[in-house]
Coordinates of N, CA, C and O in Angstrom, one line a residue:
M26 N 0.7 -15.0 19.8 CA -0.7 -14.6 19.6 C -0.8 -13.3 18.9 O 0.1 -12.4 19.1
L27 N -1.9 -13.1 18.2 CA -2.1 -11.8 17.5 C -2.2 -10.6 18.4 O -1.9 -9.5 18.1
R28 N -2.7 -10.8 19.6 CA -2.9 -9.7 20.5 C -1.6 -9.0 20.9 O -1.6 -7.9 21.4
D29 N -0.5 -9.7 20.7 CA 0.8 -9.2 21.0 C 1.5 -8.6 19.8 O 2.7 -8.2 19.9
K30 N 0.9 -8.6 18.7 CA 1.5 -8.1 17.4 C 1.0 -6.8 17.0 O 0.0 -6.3 17.4
T31 N 1.8 -6.1 16.2 CA 1.4 -4.8 15.6 C 0.6 -5.0 14.4 O 1.0 -5.7 13.5
A32 N -0.6 -4.4 14.3 CA -1.5 -4.5 13.2 C -1.3 -3.5 12.2 O -0.9 -2.3 12.5
V33 N -1.5 -3.8 10.9 CA -1.4 -2.8 9.8 C -2.6 -2.9 8.9 O -3.0 -4.0 8.5
V34 N -3.4 -1.8 8.8 CA -4.5 -1.8 7.9 C -4.2 -1.1 6.6 O -3.5 -0.1 6.7
T35 N -4.6 -1.7 5.5 CA -4.3 -1.1 4.2 C -5.6 -0.6 3.6 O -6.6 -1.4 3.5
I36 N -5.6 0.6 3.2 CA -6.8 1.3 2.7 C -6.6 1.9 1.3 O -5.7 2.7 1.1
G37 N -7.4 1.5 0.3 CA -7.3 2.0 -1.0 C -8.1 3.3 -1.1 O -9.2 3.4 -0.6
V38 N -7.5 4.4 -1.6 CA -8.1 5.7 -1.7 C -8.2 6.2 -3.2 O -7.3 5.8 -4.0
K39 N -9.1 7.0 -3.5 CA -9.2 7.5 -4.9 C -8.2 8.6 -5.2 O -7.6 8.6 -6.2
D40 N -8.0 9.5 -4.2 CA -7.1 10.6 -4.4 C -6.1 10.6 -3.2 O -6.6 11.0 -2.1
I41 N -4.9 10.3 -3.4 CA -4.0 10.2 -2.2 C -3.7 11.6 -1.6 O -3.6 11.7 -0.4
A42 N -3.7 12.6 -2.4 CA -3.5 14.0 -1.9 C -4.7 14.4 -0.9 O -4.5 14.9 0.1
V43 N -5.9 14.1 -1.3 CA -7.1 14.4 -0.5 C -7.0 13.5 0.8 O -7.3 14.0 1.9
A44 N -6.7 12.2 0.6 CA -6.6 11.3 1.8 C -5.5 11.8 2.7 O -5.7 11.8 4.0
K45 N -4.4 12.3 2.2 CA -3.3 12.8 3.1 C -3.8 14.0 3.9 O -3.5 14.1 5.1
K46 N -4.5 14.9 3.3 CA -5.1 16.0 4.0 C -6.0 15.5 5.2 O -5.9 16.1 6.3
F47 N -6.8 14.5 4.9 CA -7.6 14.0 6.0 C -6.8 13.3 7.1 O -7.0 13.7 8.3
Y48 N -5.9 12.4 6.8 CA -5.2 11.7 7.8 C -4.2 12.6 8.6 O -4.1 12.4 9.8
E49 N -3.7 13.5 7.9 CA -2.7 14.4 8.5 C -3.4 15.6 9.2 O -3.0 16.0 10.3
G50 N -4.4 16.2 8.5 CA -5.1 17.3 9.1 C -6.2 17.0 10.1 O -6.1 17.4 11.3
A51 N -7.2 16.2 9.7 CA -8.3 15.9 10.6 C -7.9 14.9 11.7 O -8.3 15.0 12.9
L52 N -7.0 13.9 11.4 CA -6.7 12.9 12.4 C -5.3 13.2 13.1 O -5.0 12.6 14.1
G53 N -4.6 14.1 12.5 CA -3.3 14.5 13.2 C -2.2 13.5 13.1 O -1.2 13.6 13.9
L54 N -2.2 12.6 12.1 CA -1.2 11.6 11.9 C 0.0 12.2 11.1 O -0.2 13.1 10.3
T55 N 1.1 11.6 11.3 CA 2.3 12.1 10.5 C 2.8 10.9 9.7 O 2.9 9.8 10.2
S56 N 3.1 11.1 8.4 CA 3.5 10.0 7.5 C 4.9 9.6 7.9 O 5.7 10.4 8.3
E57 N 5.2 8.3 7.7 CA 6.5 7.8 8.1 C 7.3 7.4 6.8 O 8.4 6.9 7.0
N58 N 6.8 7.7 5.7 CA 7.5 7.4 4.4 C 7.1 8.3 3.3 O 6.1 9.1 3.5
D59 N 7.7 8.3 2.2 CA 7.3 9.1 1.1 C 6.5 8.2 0.1 O 6.4 7.0 0.3
E60 N 5.9 8.8 -0.8 CA 5.0 8.0 -1.7 C 5.7 7.1 -2.7 O 5.0 6.4 -3.4
D61 N 7.0 7.1 -2.7 CA 7.7 6.3 -3.7 C 7.5 4.8 -3.3 O 7.8 3.9 -4.2
S62 N 7.0 4.5 -2.1 CA 6.8 3.1 -1.7 C 5.5 2.6 -2.3 O 5.1 1.5 -2.0
G63 N 4.7 3.4 -3.0 CA 3.4 3.0 -3.5 C 2.3 3.5 -2.7 O 1.1 3.3 -3.0
G64 N 2.5 4.2 -1.6 CA 1.5 4.7 -0.7 C 2.1 5.4 0.4 O 3.3 5.7 0.4
V65 N 1.3 5.7 1.4 CA 1.8 6.5 2.6 C 1.4 5.7 3.8 O 0.3 5.2 4.0
R66 N 2.4 5.6 4.8 CA 2.2 4.8 6.0 C 2.1 5.8 7.2 O 3.0 6.7 7.3
Y67 N 1.1 5.6 8.0 CA 1.0 6.4 9.2 C 1.0 5.5 10.4 O 0.4 4.4 10.4
K68 N 1.6 5.9 11.5 CA 1.6 5.2 12.8 C 0.4 5.7 13.6 O 0.2 6.9 13.8
S69 N -0.3 4.8 14.2 CA -1.4 5.1 15.1 C -1.3 4.2 16.3 O -1.6 3.0 16.2
G70 N -0.8 4.7 17.4 CA -0.6 3.9 18.6 C 0.5 2.9 18.3 O 1.6 3.3 17.8
S71 N 0.3 1.6 18.5 CA 1.3 0.6 18.2 C 1.0 0.0 16.8 O 1.6 -1.0 16.5
S72 N 0.0 0.5 16.1 CA -0.4 -0.1 14.8 C -0.1 0.9 13.7 O 0.3 2.1 13.9
Y73 N -0.4 0.5 12.4 CA -0.1 1.4 11.3 C -1.3 1.4 10.3 O -2.1 0.4 10.3
I74 N -1.4 2.5 9.6 CA -2.4 2.6 8.5 C -1.6 2.9 7.2 O -0.8 3.8 7.2
F75 N -1.8 2.1 6.2 CA -1.2 2.3 4.9 C -2.2 2.7 3.9 O -3.2 1.9 3.7
I76 N -2.1 3.8 3.3 CA -3.0 4.2 2.2 C -2.3 4.2 0.9 O -1.1 4.5 0.8
Y77 N -3.1 3.8 -0.2 CA -2.5 3.7 -1.5 C -3.6 4.1 -2.5 O -4.8 4.0 -2.2
T78 N -3.3 4.5 -3.7 CA -4.2 4.9 -4.7 C -4.8 3.6 -5.3 O -4.0 2.7 -5.7
S79 N -6.1 3.6 -5.5 CA -6.8 2.5 -6.1 C -7.9 3.0 -7.0 O -8.6 3.9 -6.7
E80 N -7.9 2.4 -8.2 CA -8.9 2.8 -9.2 C -10.3 2.4 -8.7 O -11.3 3.0 -9.2
Y81 N -10.5 1.5 -7.8 CA -11.8 1.0 -7.3 C -12.3 1.8 -6.1 O -13.4 1.6 -5.7
A82 N -11.5 2.6 -5.5 CA -11.9 3.3 -4.3 C -13.1 4.2 -4.7 O -13.1 4.9 -5.7
G83 N -14.1 4.3 -3.8 CA -15.3 5.1 -4.1 C -16.3 4.5 -5.1 O -17.2 5.1 -5.5
T84 N -16.1 3.2 -5.5 CA -17.0 2.6 -6.4 C -17.6 1.4 -5.6 O -17.2 1.1 -4.5
I85 N -18.5 0.7 -6.3 CA -19.1 -0.5 -5.7 C -18.2 -1.7 -6.0 O -18.5 -2.8 -5.5
K86 N -17.2 -1.6 -6.8 CA -16.3 -2.7 -7.1 C -15.5 -3.0 -5.8 O -15.1 -2.1 -5.1
P87 N -15.3 -4.3 -5.5 CA -14.6 -4.7 -4.3 C -13.1 -4.3 -4.3 O -12.5 -4.4 -5.3
L88 N -12.7 -3.8 -3.2 CA -11.3 -3.6 -2.9 C -10.8 -4.8 -2.1 O -11.5 -5.3 -1.3
P89 N -9.6 -5.2 -2.3 CA -9.1 -6.2 -1.4 C -9.0 -5.8 0.0 O -8.6 -4.6 0.3
L90 N -9.4 -6.6 0.9 CA -9.3 -6.3 2.4 C -8.0 -7.0 2.8 O -7.9 -8.2 2.7
V91 N -7.1 -6.2 3.3 CA -5.8 -6.8 3.7 C -5.5 -6.5 5.1 O -5.7 -5.4 5.6
G92 N -5.3 -7.5 5.9 CA -4.9 -7.4 7.3 C -3.5 -7.9 7.4 O -3.2 -9.0 6.9
E93 N -2.6 -7.2 8.1 CA -1.3 -7.7 8.3 C -0.9 -7.5 9.7 O -1.4 -6.7 10.4
W94 N 0.1 -8.4 10.1 CA 0.7 -8.3 11.5 C 2.1 -8.3 11.3 O 2.7 -9.2 10.5
E95 N 2.9 -7.4 11.9 CA 4.3 -7.4 11.8 C 4.9 -8.5 12.6 O 4.5 -8.8 13.7
K96 N 5.9 -9.2 12.1 CA 6.6 -10.2 12.8 C 7.6 -9.5 13.7 O 8.3 -8.6 13.3
T97 N 7.7 -10.0 14.9 CA 8.6 -9.5 15.9 C 9.5 -10.6 16.5 O 9.1 -11.7 16.5

């Protein structure tokens, strides 16, 4: 069942440096990887937030909505 799985939300951002300041400063999260993976991953409870740079962030153009669950 999904209730027993770890969720990962993927969020496209316009400026990853600004987003990192928000997630790390305002929310107090710590990144678990470097940006070489194409984005930054944060752990929040038993779930994760993955941010990446998207040219469509902050526009009315649709961003893909991605929901993931880790296999255990």
